[in-house]
Amino acid sequence: GQQLNQSPQSMFIQEGEDVSMNCTSSSIFNTWLWYKQDPGEGPVLLIALYKAGELTSNGRLTAQFGITRKDSFLNISASIPSDVGIYFCAGHTGANSKLTFGKGITLSVRP
Amino acid sequence: DTEVTQTPKHLVMGMTNKKSLKCEQHMGHRAMYWYKQKAKKPPELMFVYSYEKLSINESVPSRFSPECPNSSLLNLHLHALQPEDSALYLCASSQSGDRNNEKLFFGSGTQLSVL
């Protein structure tokens, strides 16, 4: 089955720094979704990507759909304490496919 | 409005209890989902309803029973659960569930503890 790889499991950055996280697979994906989850809450959709090479921004967040369609990247600029949480990538591979999730990256921001 | 509302927020139940989780969305979405999530793990799909019909059951034990009374509501009936069923239960919705590129919108979840 399709797998999405996110690593490392945890990232620690200083407030104000930029951070980049990626999501890779051996399978081709048609859609990439990036979610953020706070403790005890549901995942919140940050960015959706639909075309290879697509670059989309949402405030301080920018995500890209990789040219090979096997990866995606999320960048957070000028991090702030409320960026703390778990970031999941997710994607669809084809017709009637279920949404596949990566294992998530836990981001910590030091003030 | 991209809100999916789940109740209750927290639930504690014994192994002989019967309880229900409720989910509601008013975005006009025709697909609704139940996911189970353990701490620090990704959500795991349980059930999908598309146009009020059950389209996917991921081999979930019969002690979990979904119900979709109408296109805006989704319930999950719980009976004779085990302690290992303790988890965050997430409801989600998407536009139609028929396409392979849909965005899922999640509720804030019900944190279930089975004693």
XYZ file of N, CA and C in Angstrom:
678
model
N 0.817 -1.193 0.000
C 0.000 0.000 0.000
C 0.857 1.253 0.000
N 0.179 2.412 -0.153
C 0.925 3.653 -0.204
C 1.369 4.049 1.188
N 2.581 4.564 1.297
C 3.070 5.071 2.566
C 3.630 6.456 2.356
N 3.433 7.303 3.364
C 4.028 8.628 3.342
C 5.045 8.710 4.464
N 6.244 9.151 4.129
C 7.322 9.210 5.100
C 7.547 10.642 5.544
N 7.473 10.868 6.841
C 7.795 12.160 7.410
C 8.879 11.946 8.451
N 9.932 12.700 8.342
C 10.988 12.628 9.350
C 11.688 13.968 9.436
N 12.308 14.298 10.603
C 12.345 13.454 11.787
C 10.999 13.429 12.509
N 10.883 12.648 13.547
C 9.633 12.565 14.295
C 9.367 13.872 15.045
N 10.451 14.529 15.503
C 10.332 15.779 16.265
C 11.328 16.794 15.741
N 10.943 18.071 15.816
C 11.839 19.163 15.438
C 11.756 20.246 16.512
N 12.912 20.823 16.829
C 12.978 21.867 17.849
C 13.619 23.098 17.218
N 12.925 24.220 17.259
C 13.472 25.441 16.669
C 13.304 26.600 17.633
N 14.024 27.674 17.341
C 13.939 28.899 18.130
C 12.862 29.800 17.524
N 12.138 30.502 18.372
C 11.139 31.445 17.883
C 11.789 32.416 16.891
N 11.112 32.664 15.795
C 11.643 33.557 14.767
C 12.346 32.842 13.637
N 12.726 31.589 13.874
C 13.405 30.821 12.820
C 12.411 30.308 11.788
N 12.941 30.003 10.610
C 12.159 29.322 9.582
C 12.370 27.819 9.739
N 11.392 27.029 9.332
C 11.520 25.569 9.401
C 10.902 24.956 8.152
N 11.524 23.892 7.687
C 11.014 23.200 6.516
C 10.831 21.722 6.848
N 9.722 21.161 6.436
C 9.496 19.730 6.640
C 8.999 19.123 5.326
N 9.376 17.867 5.094
C 8.949 17.265 3.844
C 8.250 15.939 4.068
N 7.664 15.490 3.010
C 6.853 14.284 3.014
C 7.175 13.548 1.719
N 7.585 12.296 1.823
C 8.016 11.575 0.627
C 7.316 10.232 0.523
N 7.264 9.736 -0.696
C 6.640 8.438 -0.925
C 7.286 7.778 -2.130
N 7.144 6.467 -2.232
C 7.576 5.751 -3.434
C 6.448 5.698 -4.457
N 5.251 6.127 -4.072
C 4.094 6.143 -4.966
C 3.822 7.563 -5.448
N 3.135 7.656 -6.578
C 2.740 8.955 -7.127
C 1.429 9.391 -6.483
N 1.381 10.660 -6.056
C 0.177 11.201 -5.442
C -0.447 12.265 -6.333
N -1.769 12.333 -6.327
C -2.499 13.335 -7.115
C -2.849 14.569 -6.310
N -2.887 14.425 -5.014
C -3.265 15.522 -4.122
C -2.414 15.422 -2.866
N -1.954 16.582 -2.386
C -1.245 16.635 -1.112
C -1.991 17.602 -0.203
N -2.166 17.179 1.047
C -2.806 18.029 2.047
C -1.878 18.131 3.249
N -1.792 19.318 3.812
C -1.010 19.511 5.042
C -1.956 19.925 6.157
N -1.865 19.210 7.301
C -2.705 19.476 8.460
C -1.825 19.795 9.666
N -2.374 20.596 10.572
C -1.733 20.839 11.882
C -2.726 20.405 12.952
N -2.197 19.719 13.972
C -3.047 19.249 15.058
C -2.486 19.699 16.395
N -3.333 20.362 17.172
C -2.985 20.745 18.544
C -3.444 19.628 19.476
N -2.845 19.518 20.660
C -3.224 18.454 21.602
C -4.715 18.494 21.921
N -5.372 17.327 21.841
C -6.780 17.224 22.194
C -7.732 17.824 21.178
N -7.221 18.218 20.028
C -8.063 18.805 18.988
C -7.944 17.981 17.712
N -8.830 18.273 16.748
C -8.746 17.582 15.474
C -7.760 18.268 14.541
N -7.306 17.563 13.506
C -6.400 18.187 12.529
C -7.096 19.337 11.806
N -6.351 20.401 11.590
C -6.858 21.574 10.863
C -6.133 21.653 9.531
N -6.882 21.763 8.451
C -6.287 21.835 7.110
C -5.565 23.158 6.931
N -4.283 23.061 6.549
C -3.472 24.262 6.332
C -3.431 24.625 4.850
N -3.054 23.652 4.031
C -2.852 23.907 2.601
C -3.210 22.644 1.829
N -3.833 22.824 0.651
C -4.131 21.725 -0.263
C -3.429 21.992 -1.592
N -2.833 20.955 -2.168
C -2.075 21.070 -3.426
C -2.598 20.045 -4.410
N -2.762 20.476 -5.700
C -3.416 19.607 -6.666
C -2.611 19.342 -7.934
N -1.540 20.154 -8.170
C -0.792 19.978 -9.426
C 0.692 19.904 -9.150
N 1.392 19.050 -9.905
C 2.839 18.952 -9.767
C 3.470 20.316 -9.985
N 4.375 20.688 -9.075
C 5.047 21.980 -9.168
C 4.305 23.117 -8.492
N 3.061 22.879 -8.098
C 2.262 23.938 -7.489
C 2.890 24.422 -6.199
N 2.901 25.753 -6.044
C 3.426 26.394 -4.837
C 2.293 27.246 -4.272
N 1.909 26.996 -3.031
C 0.769 27.700 -2.432
C 1.138 28.231 -1.065
N 0.691 29.440 -0.768
C 0.980 30.058 0.531
C -0.307 30.295 1.307
N -0.139 30.265 2.628
C -1.230 30.586 3.547
C -0.578 31.325 4.713
N -0.524 32.651 4.605
C 0.168 33.433 5.627
C 1.656 33.134 5.632
N 2.162 32.698 6.794
C 3.600 32.382 6.915
C 3.924 30.976 6.418
N 2.928 30.258 5.965
C 3.128 28.888 5.504
C 3.170 28.848 3.977
N 4.098 28.055 3.467
C 4.196 27.819 2.032
C 4.398 26.336 1.817
N 3.668 25.772 0.878
C 3.816 24.352 0.588
C 3.969 24.156 -0.908
N 4.679 23.110 -1.276
C 4.899 22.814 -2.687
C 4.600 21.358 -2.997
N 4.022 21.127 -4.148
C 3.753 19.801 -4.700
C 4.973 19.439 -5.545
N 5.702 18.417 -5.182
C 6.933 18.076 -5.870
C 6.721 17.711 -7.336
N 7.711 18.027 -8.159
C 7.636 17.786 -9.599
C 7.455 16.307 -9.921
N 8.076 15.441 -9.130
C 7.971 13.999 -9.368
C 6.633 13.438 -8.914
N 5.841 14.252 -8.203
C 4.553 13.860 -7.600
C 4.719 12.839 -6.478
N 5.972 12.653 -6.040
C 6.209 11.703 -4.963
C 6.603 12.400 -3.666
N 6.572 13.726 -3.650
C 6.922 14.430 -2.419
C 6.259 15.803 -2.353
N 6.257 16.332 -1.132
C 5.712 17.659 -0.889
C 6.494 18.282 0.262
N 6.549 19.613 0.264
C 7.293 20.326 1.288
C 6.411 21.385 1.930
N 6.606 21.590 3.244
C 5.919 22.663 3.956
C 6.975 23.517 4.633
N 6.908 24.811 4.390
C 7.820 25.753 5.047
C 7.023 26.688 5.942
N 7.551 26.922 7.129
C 6.971 27.890 8.049
C 8.024 28.963 8.264
N 7.665 30.205 8.006
C 8.641 31.289 8.187
C 8.359 32.039 9.481
N 9.437 32.576 10.058
C 9.333 33.415 11.264
C 8.441 32.763 12.309
N 8.841 31.589 12.777
C 8.000 30.794 13.677
C 7.640 31.560 14.948
N 6.463 31.229 15.469
C 5.956 31.817 16.706
C 5.515 30.676 17.614
N 5.338 30.943 18.905
C 4.997 29.855 19.835
C 3.747 29.063 19.443
N 2.760 29.706 18.852
C 1.523 28.991 18.499
C 1.699 28.056 17.301
N 2.882 28.024 16.697
C 3.160 27.051 15.627
C 3.411 25.658 16.194
N 3.534 25.562 17.514
C 3.753 24.263 18.158
C 2.584 23.326 17.844
N 2.905 22.089 17.520
C 1.868 21.107 17.246
C 2.421 19.975 16.397
N 1.537 19.106 15.955
C 1.930 17.995 15.084
C 1.490 18.329 13.659
N 2.410 18.236 12.731
C 2.137 18.517 11.326
C 2.066 17.202 10.558
N 0.907 16.944 9.969
C 0.706 15.730 9.177
C 0.618 16.100 7.702
N 1.303 15.327 6.860
C 1.008 15.394 5.437
C 0.029 14.263 5.139
N -0.756 14.447 4.099
C -1.720 13.439 3.684
C -1.903 13.568 2.178
N -2.325 12.481 1.544
C -2.495 12.557 0.101
C -3.371 11.470 -0.466
N -3.820 11.724 -1.689
C -4.581 10.749 -2.467
C -3.713 10.282 -3.630
N -3.774 8.963 -3.933
C -2.960 8.442 -5.034
C -3.727 8.263 -6.338
N -5.034 8.116 -6.281
C -5.744 7.889 -7.530
C -7.222 7.707 -7.290
N -7.926 7.255 -8.316
C -9.381 7.166 -8.256
C -9.832 6.327 -7.069
N -10.782 6.873 -6.346
C -11.382 6.193 -5.199
C -10.380 5.798 -4.115
N -9.243 6.459 -4.103
C -8.261 6.115 -3.078
C -8.618 6.798 -1.768
N -8.295 6.112 -0.679
C -8.502 6.702 0.627
C -7.355 7.655 0.930
N -7.594 8.582 1.826
C -6.561 9.539 2.204
C -5.505 8.820 3.031
N -4.246 8.928 2.607
C -3.118 8.332 3.329
C -2.451 9.424 4.144
N -2.156 9.122 5.419
C -1.492 10.079 6.291
C -0.045 9.681 6.532
N 0.832 10.686 6.658
C 2.156 10.442 7.187
C 2.074 10.292 8.699
N 3.203 9.942 9.340
C 3.204 9.708 10.778
C 3.252 11.006 11.582
N 3.513 12.122 10.914
C 3.490 13.410 11.594
C 4.842 13.825 12.140
N 5.033 15.130 12.212
C 6.233 15.711 12.820
C 5.778 16.635 13.936
N 6.311 16.401 15.152
C 5.982 17.257 16.292
C 6.956 18.426 16.321
N 6.421 19.625 16.206
C 7.248 20.843 16.190
C 7.182 21.530 17.544
N 8.356 21.828 18.081
C 8.459 22.612 19.319
C 9.172 23.919 19.001
N 8.682 25.007 19.565
C 9.263 26.326 19.322
C 9.711 26.907 20.661
N 11.003 27.159 20.783
C 11.547 27.722 22.025
C 11.442 29.236 21.977
N 10.908 29.851 23.034
C 10.766 31.315 23.015
C 12.121 32.016 23.143
N -18.178 28.841 6.287
C -18.182 28.043 7.500
C -17.604 26.659 7.201
N -16.473 26.346 7.829
C -15.849 25.043 7.585
C -15.870 24.230 8.865
N -16.979 24.305 9.614
C -16.994 23.684 10.920
C -17.701 22.333 10.930
N -17.013 21.394 11.579
C -17.587 20.087 11.881
C -17.676 20.023 13.406
N -18.869 19.799 13.921
C -19.097 19.839 15.365
C -19.268 18.441 15.909
N -18.493 18.112 16.945
C -18.597 16.793 17.568
C -18.977 16.930 19.034
N -19.857 16.026 19.481
C -20.218 15.954 20.890
C -20.293 14.495 21.325
N -19.963 14.183 22.612
C -19.382 15.113 23.567
C -17.888 15.329 23.292
N -17.281 16.252 23.992
C -15.845 16.501 23.859
C -15.047 15.392 24.558
N -15.564 14.962 25.703
C -14.926 13.891 26.479
C -15.998 12.872 26.866
N -15.601 11.609 26.939
C -16.533 10.555 27.341
C -15.765 9.475 28.079
N -16.276 9.119 29.264
C -15.727 8.002 30.021
C -16.835 6.955 30.126
N -16.527 5.725 29.767
C -17.554 4.696 29.821
C -16.969 3.376 30.294
N -17.841 2.574 30.910
C -17.440 1.243 31.318
C -17.627 0.272 30.166
N -17.077 -0.907 30.325
C -17.096 -1.891 29.247
C -18.498 -2.439 28.967
N -19.443 -2.230 29.900
C -20.801 -2.725 29.656
C -21.753 -1.618 29.205
N -21.243 -0.402 29.132
C -22.107 0.725 28.759
C -22.401 0.762 27.269
N -23.502 1.491 26.951
C -23.790 1.849 25.563
C -23.801 3.370 25.488
N -23.068 3.914 24.554
C -23.023 5.367 24.379
C -22.981 5.665 22.887
N -23.200 6.940 22.556
C -23.126 7.371 21.151
C -22.317 8.649 21.026
N -21.550 8.709 19.952
C -20.843 9.937 19.578
C -21.623 10.585 18.437
N -21.656 11.924 18.456
C -22.435 12.631 17.433
C -21.559 13.609 16.680
N -21.907 13.811 15.413
C -21.163 14.699 14.532
C -22.150 15.419 13.625
N -21.901 16.710 13.399
C -22.793 17.490 12.559
C -21.984 18.458 11.698
N -22.398 18.601 10.434
C -21.765 19.607 9.571
C -22.858 20.269 8.733
N -22.660 21.566 8.460
C -23.631 22.327 7.669
C -22.944 22.978 6.481
N -21.987 22.254 5.903
C -21.277 22.770 4.731
C -21.864 22.220 3.446
N -22.917 21.413 3.553
C -23.486 20.804 2.354
C -22.660 19.639 1.840
N -21.730 19.155 2.663
C -20.903 18.021 2.254
C -21.732 16.746 2.224
N -21.394 15.862 1.270
C -22.160 14.629 1.134
C -21.376 13.393 1.576
N -20.155 13.583 2.014
C -19.369 12.467 2.535
C -18.968 12.781 3.972
N -19.103 11.757 4.841
C -18.709 11.919 6.243
C -17.937 10.688 6.683
N -17.022 10.915 7.605
C -16.032 9.903 7.961
C -15.912 9.783 9.491
N -15.594 8.581 9.944
C -15.127 8.383 11.319
C -13.692 7.877 11.273
N -12.854 8.527 12.084
C -11.469 8.121 12.256
C -11.222 7.859 13.740
N -10.256 6.982 14.009
C -9.776 6.724 15.372
C -8.310 7.157 15.421
N -7.939 7.858 16.479
C -6.558 8.311 16.589
C -5.999 8.048 17.983
N -4.898 7.306 18.036
C -4.156 7.099 19.273
C -3.145 8.232 19.410
N -2.692 8.452 20.648
C -1.784 9.570 20.931
C -0.530 9.506 20.064
N -0.196 10.651 19.452
C 1.006 10.825 18.643
C 1.055 9.915 17.411
N -0.105 9.422 16.978
C -0.200 8.615 15.760
C -1.103 9.324 14.771
N -1.017 8.975 13.491
C -1.949 9.584 12.531
C -3.358 9.011 12.693
N -4.369 9.715 12.213
C -5.742 9.175 12.258
C -5.849 7.906 11.406
N -6.658 6.959 11.888
C -6.916 5.715 11.150
C -8.385 5.693 10.727
N -8.617 5.461 9.454
C -9.979 5.456 8.933
C -10.763 4.270 9.493
N -12.030 4.560 9.893
C -12.927 3.499 10.344
C -14.055 3.292 9.332
N -14.815 4.353 9.072
C -15.997 4.266 8.210
C -16.074 5.502 7.316
N -16.685 5.286 6.122
C -17.010 6.395 5.232
C -18.455 6.265 4.805
N -19.213 7.356 4.894
C -20.553 7.441 4.330
C -20.500 8.411 3.161
N -21.055 7.982 2.041
C -21.130 8.837 0.868
C -22.581 8.888 0.438
N -23.142 10.084 0.368
C -24.566 10.252 0.043
C -25.431 9.377 0.949
N -25.098 9.412 2.239
C -25.857 8.743 3.308
C -25.809 7.229 3.247
N -24.953 6.682 2.409
C -24.795 5.225 2.347
C -23.385 4.858 2.820
N -23.288 3.770 3.570
C -21.989 3.314 4.029
C -21.198 2.802 2.837
N -20.062 3.440 2.543
C -19.276 3.038 1.379
C -17.987 2.327 1.775
N -17.466 2.596 2.956
C -16.244 1.945 3.411
C -16.392 1.573 4.886
N -16.076 0.321 5.201
C -15.952 -0.154 6.573
C -14.587 -0.831 6.627
N -13.668 -0.238 7.359
C -12.305 -0.754 7.401
C -12.179 -1.908 8.388
N -13.043 -2.908 8.226
C -13.006 -4.106 9.089
C -13.037 -3.732 10.562
N -13.913 -2.808 10.891
C -14.043 -2.338 12.269
C -14.904 -3.339 13.059
N -14.520 -3.651 14.309
C -15.317 -4.588 15.126
C -16.755 -4.108 15.278
N -17.672 -5.067 15.406
C -19.099 -4.738 15.432
C -19.511 -3.984 16.685
N -18.651 -3.880 17.669
C -18.981 -3.076 18.848
C -19.035 -1.579 18.513
N -18.546 -1.223 17.317
C -18.700 0.133 16.779
C -19.755 0.074 15.673
N -20.803 0.885 15.786
C -21.876 0.842 14.802
C -22.174 2.254 14.318
N -21.860 2.551 13.046
C -22.111 3.902 12.550
C -23.545 4.054 12.069
N -23.987 5.303 12.031
C -25.324 5.607 11.530
C -25.287 6.991 10.911
N -25.952 7.144 9.764
C -25.997 8.447 9.100
C -27.468 8.801 8.885
N -28.108 9.463 9.832
C -29.540 9.755 9.735
C -29.892 10.664 8.550
N -29.000 11.610 8.242
C -29.176 12.459 7.065
C -27.812 12.994 6.660
N -27.787 13.805 5.625
C -26.495 14.217 5.058
C -25.700 15.132 5.977
N -26.334 15.656 7.023
C -25.622 16.571 7.927
C -25.168 15.911 9.221
N -25.697 14.720 9.497
C -25.462 14.092 10.794
C -24.790 12.736 10.645
N -23.912 12.448 11.597
C -23.246 11.151 11.633
C -23.113 10.748 13.090
N -23.511 9.523 13.396
C -23.395 9.003 14.761
C -22.476 7.798 14.774
N -21.888 7.545 15.932
C -21.132 6.307 16.139
C -21.611 5.710 17.451
N -22.300 4.580 17.359
C -22.845 3.914 18.533
C -21.807 2.933 19.072
N -21.629 2.982 20.391
C -20.584 2.207 21.051
C -21.214 1.240 22.050
N -20.780 -0.001 22.024
C -21.335 -0.996 22.952
C -20.284 -2.051 23.260
N -20.137 -2.345 24.555
C -19.208 -3.391 24.999
C -17.792 -3.120 24.515
N -17.340 -1.907 24.700
C -15.988 -1.562 24.262
C -14.931 -2.127 25.204
N -13.710 -2.162 24.716
C -12.568 -2.657 25.470
C -11.664 -1.481 25.843
N -10.856 -1.623 26.875
C -9.955 -0.520 27.245
C -9.060 -0.057 26.090
N -8.686 -0.984 25.204
C -7.819 -0.602 24.085
C -8.536 0.257 23.043
N -9.859 0.410 23.201
C -10.620 1.291 22.305
C -10.518 2.754 22.736
N -9.906 3.000 23.875
C -9.706 4.378 24.328
C -8.853 5.115 23.304
N -9.341 6.273 22.854
C -8.661 7.014 21.789
C -9.421 8.310 21.538
N -8.892 9.124 20.639
C -9.594 10.313 20.140
C -10.358 9.885 18.890
N -11.666 10.075 18.893
C -12.484 9.713 17.744
C -12.833 10.983 16.982
N -12.438 10.983 15.730
C -12.579 12.161 14.885
C -13.626 11.936 13.812
N -14.452 12.941 13.624
C -15.384 12.955 12.512
C -14.834 13.922 11.462
N -15.057 13.632 10.212
C -14.632 14.523 9.137
C -15.692 14.544 8.049
N -15.643 15.570 7.224
C -16.551 15.610 6.077
C -15.794 16.126 4.857
N -16.307 15.769 3.688
C -15.760 16.299 2.435
C -16.907 16.461 1.457
N -16.610 17.104 0.335
C -17.679 17.528 -0.561
C -18.554 16.378 -1.015
N -17.915 15.319 -1.573
C -18.772 14.245 -2.074
C -18.233 12.857 -1.773
N -16.929 12.731 -1.535
C -16.354 11.419 -1.279
C -16.187 10.583 -2.531
N -16.612 11.099 -3.685
C -16.513 10.336 -4.923
C -15.207 10.593 -5.673
N -14.538 11.652 -5.353
C -13.339 11.996 -6.098
C -12.098 11.696 -5.283
N -10.959 11.667 -5.975
C -9.734 11.283 -5.295
C -8.910 12.478 -4.861
N -9.487 13.662 -4.879
C -8.684 14.827 -4.539
C -9.385 15.726 -3.527
N -10.222 15.147 -2.681
C -11.019 15.984 -1.805
C -10.293 16.362 -0.544
N -10.641 17.555 -0.052
C -10.130 18.024 1.218
C -11.068 17.532 2.310
N -10.490 16.972 3.362
C -11.287 16.563 4.510
C -11.202 17.633 5.589
N -12.364 17.941 6.167
C -12.422 18.883 7.279
C -12.799 18.093 8.531
N -11.982 18.232 9.563
C -12.157 17.446 10.774
C -12.840 18.238 11.880
N -13.583 17.518 12.716
C -14.068 18.073 13.957
C -12.975 18.047 15.008
N -13.302 18.549 16.207
C -12.296 18.609 17.265
C -12.179 17.295 18.040
N -13.067 16.344 17.736
C -12.903 15.012 18.294
C -13.614 14.775 19.613
N -13.819 13.503 19.924
C -14.294 13.064 21.234
C -13.185 12.216 21.846
N -12.691 12.619 23.002
C -11.672 11.848 23.709
C -12.382 10.785 24.545
N -12.255 9.543 24.150
C -12.969 8.445 24.796
C -12.037 7.649 25.697
N -12.486 7.421 26.912
C -11.763 6.553 27.843
C -12.686 5.412 28.232
N -12.216 4.178 28.052
C -12.987 2.987 28.410
C -12.332 2.355 29.631
N -13.138 2.240 30.715
C -12.577 1.723 31.966
C -12.955 0.265 32.180
